[in-house]
Structure formats: C-alpha cells, structure tokens
PDB file of C-alpha atoms and ligand atoms in Angstrom:
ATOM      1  CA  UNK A 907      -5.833  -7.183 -35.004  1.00 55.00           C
ATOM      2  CA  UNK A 908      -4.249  -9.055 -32.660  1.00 54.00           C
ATOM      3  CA  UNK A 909      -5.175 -12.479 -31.523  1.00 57.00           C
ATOM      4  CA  UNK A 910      -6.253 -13.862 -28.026  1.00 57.00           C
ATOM      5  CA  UNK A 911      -3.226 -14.657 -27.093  1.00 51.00           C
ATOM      6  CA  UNK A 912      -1.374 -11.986 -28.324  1.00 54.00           C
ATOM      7  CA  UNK A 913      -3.806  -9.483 -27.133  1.00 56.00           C
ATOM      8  CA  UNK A 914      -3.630 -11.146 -23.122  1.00 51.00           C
ATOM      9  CA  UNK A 915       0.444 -10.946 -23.442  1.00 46.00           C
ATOM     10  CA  UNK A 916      -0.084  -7.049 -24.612  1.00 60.00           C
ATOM     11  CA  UNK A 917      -2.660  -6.901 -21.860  1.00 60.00           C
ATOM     12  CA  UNK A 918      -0.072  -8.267 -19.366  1.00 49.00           C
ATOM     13  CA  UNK A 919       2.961  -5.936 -20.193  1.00 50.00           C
ATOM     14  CA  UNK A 920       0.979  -2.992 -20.033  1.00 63.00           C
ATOM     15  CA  UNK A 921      -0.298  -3.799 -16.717  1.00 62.00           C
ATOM     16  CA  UNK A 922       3.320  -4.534 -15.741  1.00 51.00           C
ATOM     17  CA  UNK A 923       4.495  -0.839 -16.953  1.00 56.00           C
ATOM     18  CA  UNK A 924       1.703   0.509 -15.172  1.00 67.00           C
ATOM     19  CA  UNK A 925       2.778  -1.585 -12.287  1.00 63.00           C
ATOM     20  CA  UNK A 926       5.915  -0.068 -12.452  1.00 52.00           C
ATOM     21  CA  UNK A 927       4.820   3.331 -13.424  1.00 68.00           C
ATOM     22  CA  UNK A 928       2.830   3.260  -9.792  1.00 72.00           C
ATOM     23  CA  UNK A 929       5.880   1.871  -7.896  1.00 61.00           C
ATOM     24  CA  UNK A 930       8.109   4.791  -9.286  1.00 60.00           C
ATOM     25  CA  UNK A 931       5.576   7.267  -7.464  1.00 67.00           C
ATOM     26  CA  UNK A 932       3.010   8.302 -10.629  1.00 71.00           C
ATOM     27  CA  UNK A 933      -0.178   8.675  -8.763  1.00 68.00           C
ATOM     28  CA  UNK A 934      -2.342   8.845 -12.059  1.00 70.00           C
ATOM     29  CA  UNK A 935      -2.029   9.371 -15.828  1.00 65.00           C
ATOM     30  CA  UNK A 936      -4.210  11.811 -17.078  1.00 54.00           C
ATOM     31  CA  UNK A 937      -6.582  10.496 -20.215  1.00 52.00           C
ATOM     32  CA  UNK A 938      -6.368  13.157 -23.117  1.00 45.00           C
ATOM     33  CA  UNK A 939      -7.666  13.192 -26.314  1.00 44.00           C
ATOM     34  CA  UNK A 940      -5.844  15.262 -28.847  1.00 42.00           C
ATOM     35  CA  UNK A 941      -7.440  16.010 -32.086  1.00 41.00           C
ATOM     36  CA  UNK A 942      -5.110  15.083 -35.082  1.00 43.00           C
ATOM     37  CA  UNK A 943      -4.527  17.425 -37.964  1.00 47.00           C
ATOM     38  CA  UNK A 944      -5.191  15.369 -40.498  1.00 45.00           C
ATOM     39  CA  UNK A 945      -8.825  13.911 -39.357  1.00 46.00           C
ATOM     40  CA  UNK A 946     -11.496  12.932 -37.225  1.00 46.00           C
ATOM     41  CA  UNK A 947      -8.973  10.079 -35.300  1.00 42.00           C
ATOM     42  CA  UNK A 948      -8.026  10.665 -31.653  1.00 42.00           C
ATOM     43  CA  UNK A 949      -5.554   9.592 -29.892  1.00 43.00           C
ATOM     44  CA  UNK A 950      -4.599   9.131 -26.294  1.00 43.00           C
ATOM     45  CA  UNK A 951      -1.789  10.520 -24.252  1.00 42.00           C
ATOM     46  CA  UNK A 952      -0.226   8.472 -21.352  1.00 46.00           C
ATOM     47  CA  UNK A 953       1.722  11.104 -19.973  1.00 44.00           C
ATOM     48  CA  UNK A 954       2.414  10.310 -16.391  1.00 46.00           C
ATOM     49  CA  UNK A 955       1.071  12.742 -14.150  1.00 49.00           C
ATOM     50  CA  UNK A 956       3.819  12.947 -10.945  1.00 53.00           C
ATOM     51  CA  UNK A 957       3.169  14.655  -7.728  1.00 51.00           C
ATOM     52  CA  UNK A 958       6.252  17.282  -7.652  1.00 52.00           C
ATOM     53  CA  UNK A 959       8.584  16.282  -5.037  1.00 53.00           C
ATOM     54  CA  UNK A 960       9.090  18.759  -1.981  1.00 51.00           C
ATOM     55  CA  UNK A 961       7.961  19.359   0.990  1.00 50.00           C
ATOM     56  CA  UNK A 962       4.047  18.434   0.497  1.00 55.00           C
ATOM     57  CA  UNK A 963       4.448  15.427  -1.295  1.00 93.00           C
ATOM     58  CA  UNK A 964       3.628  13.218   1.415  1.00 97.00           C
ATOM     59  CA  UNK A 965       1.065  14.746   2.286  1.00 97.00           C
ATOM     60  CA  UNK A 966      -0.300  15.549  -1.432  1.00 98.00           C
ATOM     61  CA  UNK A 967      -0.125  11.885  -2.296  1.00 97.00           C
ATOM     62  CA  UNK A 968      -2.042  11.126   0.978  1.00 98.00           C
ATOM     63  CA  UNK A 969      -4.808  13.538   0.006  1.00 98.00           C
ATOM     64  CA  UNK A 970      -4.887  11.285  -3.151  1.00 97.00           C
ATOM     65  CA  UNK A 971      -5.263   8.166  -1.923  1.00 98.00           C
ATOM     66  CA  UNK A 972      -7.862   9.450   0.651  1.00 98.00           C
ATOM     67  CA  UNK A 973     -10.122  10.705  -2.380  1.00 98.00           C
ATOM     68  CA  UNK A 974      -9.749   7.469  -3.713  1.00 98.00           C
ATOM     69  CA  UNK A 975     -11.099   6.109  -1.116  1.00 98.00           C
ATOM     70  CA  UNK A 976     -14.197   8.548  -1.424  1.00 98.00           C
ATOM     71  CA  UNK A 977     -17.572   7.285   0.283  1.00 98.00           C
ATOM     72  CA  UNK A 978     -15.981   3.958   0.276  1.00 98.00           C
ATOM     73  CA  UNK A 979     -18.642   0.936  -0.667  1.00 98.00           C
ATOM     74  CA  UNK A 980     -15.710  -1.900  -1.605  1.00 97.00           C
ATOM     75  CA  UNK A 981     -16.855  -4.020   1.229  1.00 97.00           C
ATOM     76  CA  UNK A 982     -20.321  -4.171   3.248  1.00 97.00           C
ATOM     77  CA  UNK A 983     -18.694  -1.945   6.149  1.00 98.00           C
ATOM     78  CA  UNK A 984     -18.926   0.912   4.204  1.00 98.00           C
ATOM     79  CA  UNK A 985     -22.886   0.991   4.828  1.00 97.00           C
ATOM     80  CA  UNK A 986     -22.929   0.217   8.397  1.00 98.00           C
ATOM     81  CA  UNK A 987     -19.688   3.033   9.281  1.00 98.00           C
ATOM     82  CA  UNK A 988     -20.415   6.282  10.700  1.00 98.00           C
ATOM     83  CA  UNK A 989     -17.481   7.936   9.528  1.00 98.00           C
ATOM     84  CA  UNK A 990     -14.265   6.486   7.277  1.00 98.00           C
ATOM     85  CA  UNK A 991     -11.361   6.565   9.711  1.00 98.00           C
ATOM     86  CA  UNK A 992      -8.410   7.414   7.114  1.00 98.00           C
ATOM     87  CA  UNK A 993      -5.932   8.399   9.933  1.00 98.00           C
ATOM     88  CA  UNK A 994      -4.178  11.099  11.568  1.00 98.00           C
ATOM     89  CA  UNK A 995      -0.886  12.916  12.235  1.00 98.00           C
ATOM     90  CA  UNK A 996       2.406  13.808  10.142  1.00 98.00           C
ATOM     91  CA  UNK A 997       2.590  12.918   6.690  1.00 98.00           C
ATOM     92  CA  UNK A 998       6.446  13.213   7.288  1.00 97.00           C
ATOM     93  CA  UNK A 999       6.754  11.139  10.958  1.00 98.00           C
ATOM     94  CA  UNK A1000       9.472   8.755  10.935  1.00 98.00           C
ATOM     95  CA  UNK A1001       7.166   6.383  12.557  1.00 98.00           C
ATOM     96  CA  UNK A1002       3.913   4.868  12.410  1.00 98.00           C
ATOM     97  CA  UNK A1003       1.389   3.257  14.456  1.00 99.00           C
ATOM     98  CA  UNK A1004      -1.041   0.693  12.975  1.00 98.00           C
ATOM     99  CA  UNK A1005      -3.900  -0.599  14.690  1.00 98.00           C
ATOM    100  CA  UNK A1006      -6.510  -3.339  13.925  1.00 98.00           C
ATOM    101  CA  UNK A1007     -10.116  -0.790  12.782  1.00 98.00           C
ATOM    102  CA  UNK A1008     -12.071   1.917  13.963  1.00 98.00           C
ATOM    103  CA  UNK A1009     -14.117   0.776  17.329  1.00 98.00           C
ATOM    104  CA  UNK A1010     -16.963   2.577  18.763  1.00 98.00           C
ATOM    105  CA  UNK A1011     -15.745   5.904  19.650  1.00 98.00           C
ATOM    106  CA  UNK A1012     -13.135   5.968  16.417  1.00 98.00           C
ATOM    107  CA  UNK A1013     -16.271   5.665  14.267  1.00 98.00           C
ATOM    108  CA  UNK A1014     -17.984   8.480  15.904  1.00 98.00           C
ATOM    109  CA  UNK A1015     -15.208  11.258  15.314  1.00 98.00           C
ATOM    110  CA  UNK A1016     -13.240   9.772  12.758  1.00 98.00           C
ATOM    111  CA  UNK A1017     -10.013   9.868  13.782  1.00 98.00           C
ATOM    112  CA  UNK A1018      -7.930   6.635  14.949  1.00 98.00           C
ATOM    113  CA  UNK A1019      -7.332   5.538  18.427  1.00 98.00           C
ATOM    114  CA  UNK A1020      -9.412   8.391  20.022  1.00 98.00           C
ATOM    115  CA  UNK A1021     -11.064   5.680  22.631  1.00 98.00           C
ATOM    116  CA  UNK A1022      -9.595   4.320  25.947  1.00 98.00           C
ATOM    117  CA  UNK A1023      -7.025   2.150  24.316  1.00 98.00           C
ATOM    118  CA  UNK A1024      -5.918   5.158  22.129  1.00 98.00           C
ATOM    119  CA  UNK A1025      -5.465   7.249  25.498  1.00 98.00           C
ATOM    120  CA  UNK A1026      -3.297   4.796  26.165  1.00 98.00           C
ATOM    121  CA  UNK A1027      -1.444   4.824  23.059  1.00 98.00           C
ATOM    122  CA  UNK A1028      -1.379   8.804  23.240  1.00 98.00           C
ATOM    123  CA  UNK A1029       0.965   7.788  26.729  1.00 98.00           C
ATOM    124  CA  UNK A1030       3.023   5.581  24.940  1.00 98.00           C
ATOM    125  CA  UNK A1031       3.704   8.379  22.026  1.00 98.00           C
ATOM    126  CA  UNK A1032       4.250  11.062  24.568  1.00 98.00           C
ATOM    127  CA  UNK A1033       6.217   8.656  27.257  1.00 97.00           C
ATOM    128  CA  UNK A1034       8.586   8.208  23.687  1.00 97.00           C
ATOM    129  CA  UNK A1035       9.055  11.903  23.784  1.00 97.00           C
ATOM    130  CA  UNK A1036       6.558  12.404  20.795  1.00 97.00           C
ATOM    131  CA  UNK A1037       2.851  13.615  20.121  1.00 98.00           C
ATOM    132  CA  UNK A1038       0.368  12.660  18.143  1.00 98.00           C
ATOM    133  CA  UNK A1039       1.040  15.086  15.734  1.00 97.00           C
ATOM    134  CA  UNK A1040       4.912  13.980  15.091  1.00 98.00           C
ATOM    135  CA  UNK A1041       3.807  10.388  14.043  1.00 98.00           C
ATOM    136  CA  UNK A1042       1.366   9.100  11.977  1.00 98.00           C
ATOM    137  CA  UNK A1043      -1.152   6.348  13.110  1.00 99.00           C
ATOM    138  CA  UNK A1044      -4.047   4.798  11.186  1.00 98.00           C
ATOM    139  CA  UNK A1045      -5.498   1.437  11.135  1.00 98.00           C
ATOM    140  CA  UNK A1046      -5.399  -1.608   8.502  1.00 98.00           C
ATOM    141  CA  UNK A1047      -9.263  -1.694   8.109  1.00 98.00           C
ATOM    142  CA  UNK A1048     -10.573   2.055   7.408  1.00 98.00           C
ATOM    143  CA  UNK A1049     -14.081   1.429   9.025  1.00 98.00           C
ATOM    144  CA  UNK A1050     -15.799   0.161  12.193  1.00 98.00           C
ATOM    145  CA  UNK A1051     -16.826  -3.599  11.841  1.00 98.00           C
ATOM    146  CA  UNK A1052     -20.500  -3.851  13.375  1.00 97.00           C
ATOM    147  CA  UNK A1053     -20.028  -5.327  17.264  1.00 96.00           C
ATOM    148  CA  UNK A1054     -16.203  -4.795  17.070  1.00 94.00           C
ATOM    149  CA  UNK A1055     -15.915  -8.019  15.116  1.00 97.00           C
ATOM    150  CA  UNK A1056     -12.520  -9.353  13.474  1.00 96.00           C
ATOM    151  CA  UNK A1057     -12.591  -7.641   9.982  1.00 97.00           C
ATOM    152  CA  UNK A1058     -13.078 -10.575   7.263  1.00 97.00           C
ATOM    153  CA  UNK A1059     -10.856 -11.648   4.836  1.00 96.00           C
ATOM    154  CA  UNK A1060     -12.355  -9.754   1.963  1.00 96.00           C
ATOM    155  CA  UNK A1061     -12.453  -6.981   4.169  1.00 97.00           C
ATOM    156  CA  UNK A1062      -8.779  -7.002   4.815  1.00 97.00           C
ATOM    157  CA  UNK A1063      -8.313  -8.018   1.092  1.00 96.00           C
ATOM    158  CA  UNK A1064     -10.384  -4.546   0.036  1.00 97.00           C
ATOM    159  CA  UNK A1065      -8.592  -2.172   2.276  1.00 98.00           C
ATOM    160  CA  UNK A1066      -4.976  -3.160   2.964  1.00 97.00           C
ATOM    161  CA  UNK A1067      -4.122  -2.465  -0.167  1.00 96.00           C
ATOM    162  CA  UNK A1068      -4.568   1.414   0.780  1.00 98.00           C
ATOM    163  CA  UNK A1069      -2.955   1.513   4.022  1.00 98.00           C
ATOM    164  CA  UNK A1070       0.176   0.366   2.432  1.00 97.00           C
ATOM    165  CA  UNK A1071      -0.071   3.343  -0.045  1.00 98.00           C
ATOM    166  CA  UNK A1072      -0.514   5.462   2.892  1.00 98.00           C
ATOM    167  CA  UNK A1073       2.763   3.737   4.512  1.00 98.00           C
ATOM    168  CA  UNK A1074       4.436   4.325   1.259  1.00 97.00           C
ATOM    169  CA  UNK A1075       3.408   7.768   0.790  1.00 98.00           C
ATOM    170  CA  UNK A1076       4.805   8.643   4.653  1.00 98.00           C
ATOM    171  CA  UNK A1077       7.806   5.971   3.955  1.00 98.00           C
ATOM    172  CA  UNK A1078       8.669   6.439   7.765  1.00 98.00           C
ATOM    173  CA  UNK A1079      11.829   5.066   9.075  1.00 98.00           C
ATOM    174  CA  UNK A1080       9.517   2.406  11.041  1.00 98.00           C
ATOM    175  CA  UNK A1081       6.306   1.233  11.836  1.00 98.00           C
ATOM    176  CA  UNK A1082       5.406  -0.220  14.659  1.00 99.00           C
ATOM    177  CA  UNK A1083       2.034  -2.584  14.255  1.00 99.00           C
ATOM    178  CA  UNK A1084      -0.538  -2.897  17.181  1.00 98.00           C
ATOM    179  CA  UNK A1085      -1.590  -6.280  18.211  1.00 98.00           C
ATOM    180  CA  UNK A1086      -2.662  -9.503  16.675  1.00 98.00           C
ATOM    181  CA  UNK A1087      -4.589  -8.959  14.135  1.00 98.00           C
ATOM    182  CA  UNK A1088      -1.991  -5.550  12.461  1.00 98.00           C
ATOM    183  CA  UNK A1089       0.827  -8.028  13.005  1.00 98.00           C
ATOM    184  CA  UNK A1090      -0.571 -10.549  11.227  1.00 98.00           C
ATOM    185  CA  UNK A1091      -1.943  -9.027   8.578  1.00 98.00           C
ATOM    186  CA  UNK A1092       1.153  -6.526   7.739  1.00 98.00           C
ATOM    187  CA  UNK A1093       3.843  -9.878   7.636  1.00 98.00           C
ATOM    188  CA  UNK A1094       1.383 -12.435   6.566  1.00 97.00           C
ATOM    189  CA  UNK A1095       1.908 -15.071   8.887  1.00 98.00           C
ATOM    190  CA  UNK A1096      -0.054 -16.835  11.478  1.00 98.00           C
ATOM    191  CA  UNK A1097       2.664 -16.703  14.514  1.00 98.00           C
ATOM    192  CA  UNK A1098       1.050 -15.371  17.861  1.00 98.00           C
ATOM    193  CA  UNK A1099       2.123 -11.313  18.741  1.00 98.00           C
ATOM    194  CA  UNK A1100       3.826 -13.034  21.754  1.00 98.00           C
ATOM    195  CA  UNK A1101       6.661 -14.516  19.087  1.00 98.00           C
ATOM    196  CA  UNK A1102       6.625 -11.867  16.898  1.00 98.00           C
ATOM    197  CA  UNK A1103       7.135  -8.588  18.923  1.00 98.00           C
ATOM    198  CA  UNK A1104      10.340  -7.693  20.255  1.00 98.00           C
ATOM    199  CA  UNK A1105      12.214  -8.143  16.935  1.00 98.00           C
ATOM    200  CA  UNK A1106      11.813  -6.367  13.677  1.00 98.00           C
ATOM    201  CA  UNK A1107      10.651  -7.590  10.769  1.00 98.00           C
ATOM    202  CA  UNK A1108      10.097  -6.232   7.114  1.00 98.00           C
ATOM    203  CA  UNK A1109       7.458  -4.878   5.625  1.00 98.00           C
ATOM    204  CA  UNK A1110       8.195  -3.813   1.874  1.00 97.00           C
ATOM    205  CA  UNK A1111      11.511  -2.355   2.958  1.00 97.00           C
ATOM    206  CA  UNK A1112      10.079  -0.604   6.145  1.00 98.00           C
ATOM    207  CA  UNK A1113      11.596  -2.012   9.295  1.00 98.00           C
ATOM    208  CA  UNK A1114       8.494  -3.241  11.506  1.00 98.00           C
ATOM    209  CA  UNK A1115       8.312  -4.063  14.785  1.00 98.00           C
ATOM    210  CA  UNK A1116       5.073  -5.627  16.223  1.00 99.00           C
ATOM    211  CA  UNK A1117       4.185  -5.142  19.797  1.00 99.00           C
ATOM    212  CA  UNK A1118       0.668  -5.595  21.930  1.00 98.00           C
ATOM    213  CA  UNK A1119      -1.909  -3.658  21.094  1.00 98.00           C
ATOM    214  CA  UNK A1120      -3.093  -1.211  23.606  1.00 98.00           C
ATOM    215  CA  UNK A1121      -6.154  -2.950  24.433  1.00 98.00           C
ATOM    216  CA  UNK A1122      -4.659  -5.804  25.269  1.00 98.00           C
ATOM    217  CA  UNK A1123      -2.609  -3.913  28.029  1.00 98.00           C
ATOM    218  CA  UNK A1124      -5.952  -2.108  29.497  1.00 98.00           C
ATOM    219  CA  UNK A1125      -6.199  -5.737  30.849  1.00 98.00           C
ATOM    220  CA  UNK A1126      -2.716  -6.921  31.239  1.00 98.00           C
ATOM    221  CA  UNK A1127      -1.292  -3.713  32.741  1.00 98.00           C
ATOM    222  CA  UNK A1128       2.000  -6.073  33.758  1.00 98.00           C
ATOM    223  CA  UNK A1129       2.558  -6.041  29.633  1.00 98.00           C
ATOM    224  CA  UNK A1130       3.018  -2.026  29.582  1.00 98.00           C
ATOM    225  CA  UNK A1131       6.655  -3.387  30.119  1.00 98.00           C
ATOM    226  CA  UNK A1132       7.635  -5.355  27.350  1.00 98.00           C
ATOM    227  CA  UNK A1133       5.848  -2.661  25.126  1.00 98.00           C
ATOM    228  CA  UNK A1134       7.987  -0.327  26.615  1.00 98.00           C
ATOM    229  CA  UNK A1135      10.425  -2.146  25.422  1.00 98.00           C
ATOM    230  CA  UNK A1136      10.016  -3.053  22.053  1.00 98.00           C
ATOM    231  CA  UNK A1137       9.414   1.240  21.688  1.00 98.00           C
ATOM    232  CA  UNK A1138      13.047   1.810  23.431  1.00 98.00           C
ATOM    233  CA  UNK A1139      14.199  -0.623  20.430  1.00 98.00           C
ATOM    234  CA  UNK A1140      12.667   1.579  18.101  1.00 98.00           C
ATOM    235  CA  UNK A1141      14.008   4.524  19.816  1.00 98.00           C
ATOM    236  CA  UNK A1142      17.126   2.927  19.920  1.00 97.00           C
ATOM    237  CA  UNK A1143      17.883   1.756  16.544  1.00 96.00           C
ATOM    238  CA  UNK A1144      16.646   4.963  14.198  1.00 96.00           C
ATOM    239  CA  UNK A1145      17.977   7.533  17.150  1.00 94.00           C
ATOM    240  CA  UNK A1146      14.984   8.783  18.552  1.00 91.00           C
ATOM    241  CA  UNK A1147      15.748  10.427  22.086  1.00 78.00           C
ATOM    242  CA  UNK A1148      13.570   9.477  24.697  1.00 62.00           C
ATOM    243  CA  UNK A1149      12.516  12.449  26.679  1.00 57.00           C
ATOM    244  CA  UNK A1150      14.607  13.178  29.835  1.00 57.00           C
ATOM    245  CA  UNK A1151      11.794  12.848  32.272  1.00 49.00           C
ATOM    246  CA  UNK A1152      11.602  10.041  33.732  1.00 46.00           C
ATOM    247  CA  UNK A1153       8.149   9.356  31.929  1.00 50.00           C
ATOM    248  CA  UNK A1154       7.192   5.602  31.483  1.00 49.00           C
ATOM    249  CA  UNK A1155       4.155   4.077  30.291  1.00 49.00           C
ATOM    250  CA  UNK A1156       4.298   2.222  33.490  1.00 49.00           C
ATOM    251  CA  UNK A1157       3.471   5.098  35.174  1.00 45.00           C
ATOM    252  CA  UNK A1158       1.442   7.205  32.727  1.00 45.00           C
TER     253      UNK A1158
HETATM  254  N1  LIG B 878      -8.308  -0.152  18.209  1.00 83.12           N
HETATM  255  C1  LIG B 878      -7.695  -0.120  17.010  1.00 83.12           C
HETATM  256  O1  LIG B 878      -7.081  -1.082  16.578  1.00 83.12           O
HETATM  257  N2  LIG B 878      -7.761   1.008  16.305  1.00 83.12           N
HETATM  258  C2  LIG B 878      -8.396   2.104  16.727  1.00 83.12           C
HETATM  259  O2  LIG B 878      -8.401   3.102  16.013  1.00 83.12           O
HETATM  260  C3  LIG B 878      -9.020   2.041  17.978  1.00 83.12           C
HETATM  261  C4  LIG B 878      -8.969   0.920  18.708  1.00 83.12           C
HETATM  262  N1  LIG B 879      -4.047 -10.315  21.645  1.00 83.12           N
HETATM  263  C1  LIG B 879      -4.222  -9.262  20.806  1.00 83.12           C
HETATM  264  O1  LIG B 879      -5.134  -9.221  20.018  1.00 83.12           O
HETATM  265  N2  LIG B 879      -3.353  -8.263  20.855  1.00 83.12           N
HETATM  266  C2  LIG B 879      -2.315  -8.251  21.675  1.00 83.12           C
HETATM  267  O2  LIG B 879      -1.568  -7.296  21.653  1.00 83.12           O
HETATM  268  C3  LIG B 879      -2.138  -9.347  22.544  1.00 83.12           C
HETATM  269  C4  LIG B 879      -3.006 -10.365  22.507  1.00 83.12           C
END
C-alpha cells in the first residue's frame, strides 16, 4: 500500500496523463470491467475513447461538451435561466464571436446575440461578407445573470472553462471577443477594451482580437468605425474577402 505521500505523487501523475490525454483530443475514457479468468477480481480498462477525426468532429466534440453541460446547476444562474445559451453557427467557421452572457431576449430563445445588439452584430457578420451560419458565436457565461448583472467571479470561474473547449473543438483561425468584460476575461488582464482592441493577442494559440461590443456601439454609433476596423484586420490577415458591395456597418 502506498503511503501518503506516495499515494498524492501517484495521484498527481495520473492527473497529469489525463491532463494530457484531454489536450491530445480524448473526450472520455470509457470505465470497463472485464472479468478475469482466473477469479472473482476485476479490473479496469483505460482505453481512451477518441472522437474519429473527419468531417463531424467538430461538431461531435461540441455535442459532447454541450451534454456535459446538461441542466447545468454549477453556479446559482442555472436556477434563475430560462434556457442554457450554448451557442450557434459552424462548428468548422474560421472565426468566432464571443460575447459577455445571455441578456433578456438570448434567454428566451436560446440562442446568442438574438437581441438588438446581436442585430447589430448579424450587420457586422454580413457587412464582412459572412452569415451567421459561416461563423460561430457564443458567449463566455452560458446563462442570463438576473437584471443583466456582471457575471461573478465564480460564475466566470464555473463556465469559462467550457467555452474554451468549445473554442478548441471549432479551433478557428481567430476569434474576435466582444467588449469589456469577453476581453478581459479571455486574456486575463485588467486593461480597458479601448487599449486592447485593434491588435491581436493570444489566446491558447488562437490569434484574438478584441473589439467593442455591440452594445456599446447602439450608443456610440461614431465607434461602428474602429470596429470596422479591427474586422478588416481580421479579414486582412487570415484572407477573408470582404464582399464587393460596398456594405459597411456604418451604413447597415
Ligand atoms: N450580449 C452578449 O454579450 N451576448 C449575447 O448573447 C447578447 C447580448
Ligand atoms: N464598455 C464595454 O463594456 N464594452 C465596450 O465594447 C466598450 C465599453
């Protein structure tokens, strides 16, 4: 039997191959007992169970993490929610929106940035030349805080961790994060959205770029421009044509 300390070091490594096991793309290993010839003593099999690589992979391992999310109860918003907002779009875009958590109208159908802000957005996508259902966009907190409030840190500390699964299971070419509080949270850092946008930044090997967040420009309209151009950077640096029309958000 191994001792205390022995037994934490043991503890440790396995939770480091497991670690690694996860970061290598094994979504789960499956826990089976196998009767041994010789007696009553069982063993267990850690055979990792990989979701096949091909052309629904993103979106298999998104259906995964979505289950796993289940009627969600890790923090208090989970009884006050209407409906988990999980996301929507391609599990294969090349880019990614993130946004801040569900608000009023988001929480009512369940799908992100469905409210005045995300008409907005839905200009911005299409003045890039895209729709809705090219990129992907979800939100760091999964569920409406009561009042619109900022989501808490425990909050943010429950449900990050699953929006950068989602990232990872997409792995787009770039993401671009919404505002503040998406900014904030995805590079960990406490600099205003006014410093950070404009440039990109990394986010565990994804090249972000942070701009302001939709709601922000319903009441500084004169902002539409330097969103405009932090998207023509995207557009820009990964090669994504803007559409020949002459189709701003300026004017959307
Ligand atoms: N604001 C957000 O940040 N996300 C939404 O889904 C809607 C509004
Ligand atoms: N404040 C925000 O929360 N978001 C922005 O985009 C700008 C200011």
């Amino acid at each position: 039997m191994p001792d205390n300390g022995e037994f934490r070091f043991l503890l440790s490594a396995l939770r480091g191959y497991l670690a690694d096991l996860k970061e290598s793309g094994v979504e789960g290993l499956p826990y089976e007992k196998e009767s041994r010839e010789t007696g009553d003593e069982r063993e267990v099999s850690l055979q990792p169970q990989c979701v096949p690589d091909g052309e629904s992979s993103a979106s298999a391992k998104l259906e995964i993490i979505r289950n796993e999310l289940g009627d969600c109860r890790r923090c208090s918003l989970g009884g006050s929610r209407t409906n988990l907002v999980f996301g929507v779009g391609n599990p294969d875009a090349r880019l990614v929106f993130v946004g801040e958590a569900p608000g009023r109208e988001e929480d009512i159908q369940g799908e992100p940035f469905v409210g005045e802000a995300g008409r907005l957005l839905t200009r911005i996508i299409e003045a890039m030349g895209f729709s809705r259902k090219d990129v992907y966009i979800c939100n760091v907190i999964k569920c409406r805080p009561p009042g619109n409030r900022n989501p808490s840190p425990e909050e943010v500390e429950s449900c990050h961790p699953f929006m950068l699964r989602q990232i990872q299971a997409i792995s787009p070419e770039a993401i671009v994060a919404l505002g503040t509080f998406a900014a904030q949270t995805l590079l960990r850092t406490r600099e205003p959205i006014s410093r950070l946008r404009g440039r990109f930044h990394d986010y565990h090997g994804i090249q972000l770029m942070p701009t302001f967040h939709p709601a922000y420009l319903l009441r500084n309209p004169a902002m539409k421009r330097e969103v405009w151009d932090d998207m023509k950077a995207v557009m820009q640096k990964f090669g994504m044509e803007p559409p020949t029309q002459k189709q701003t958000p300026e004017k959307a």
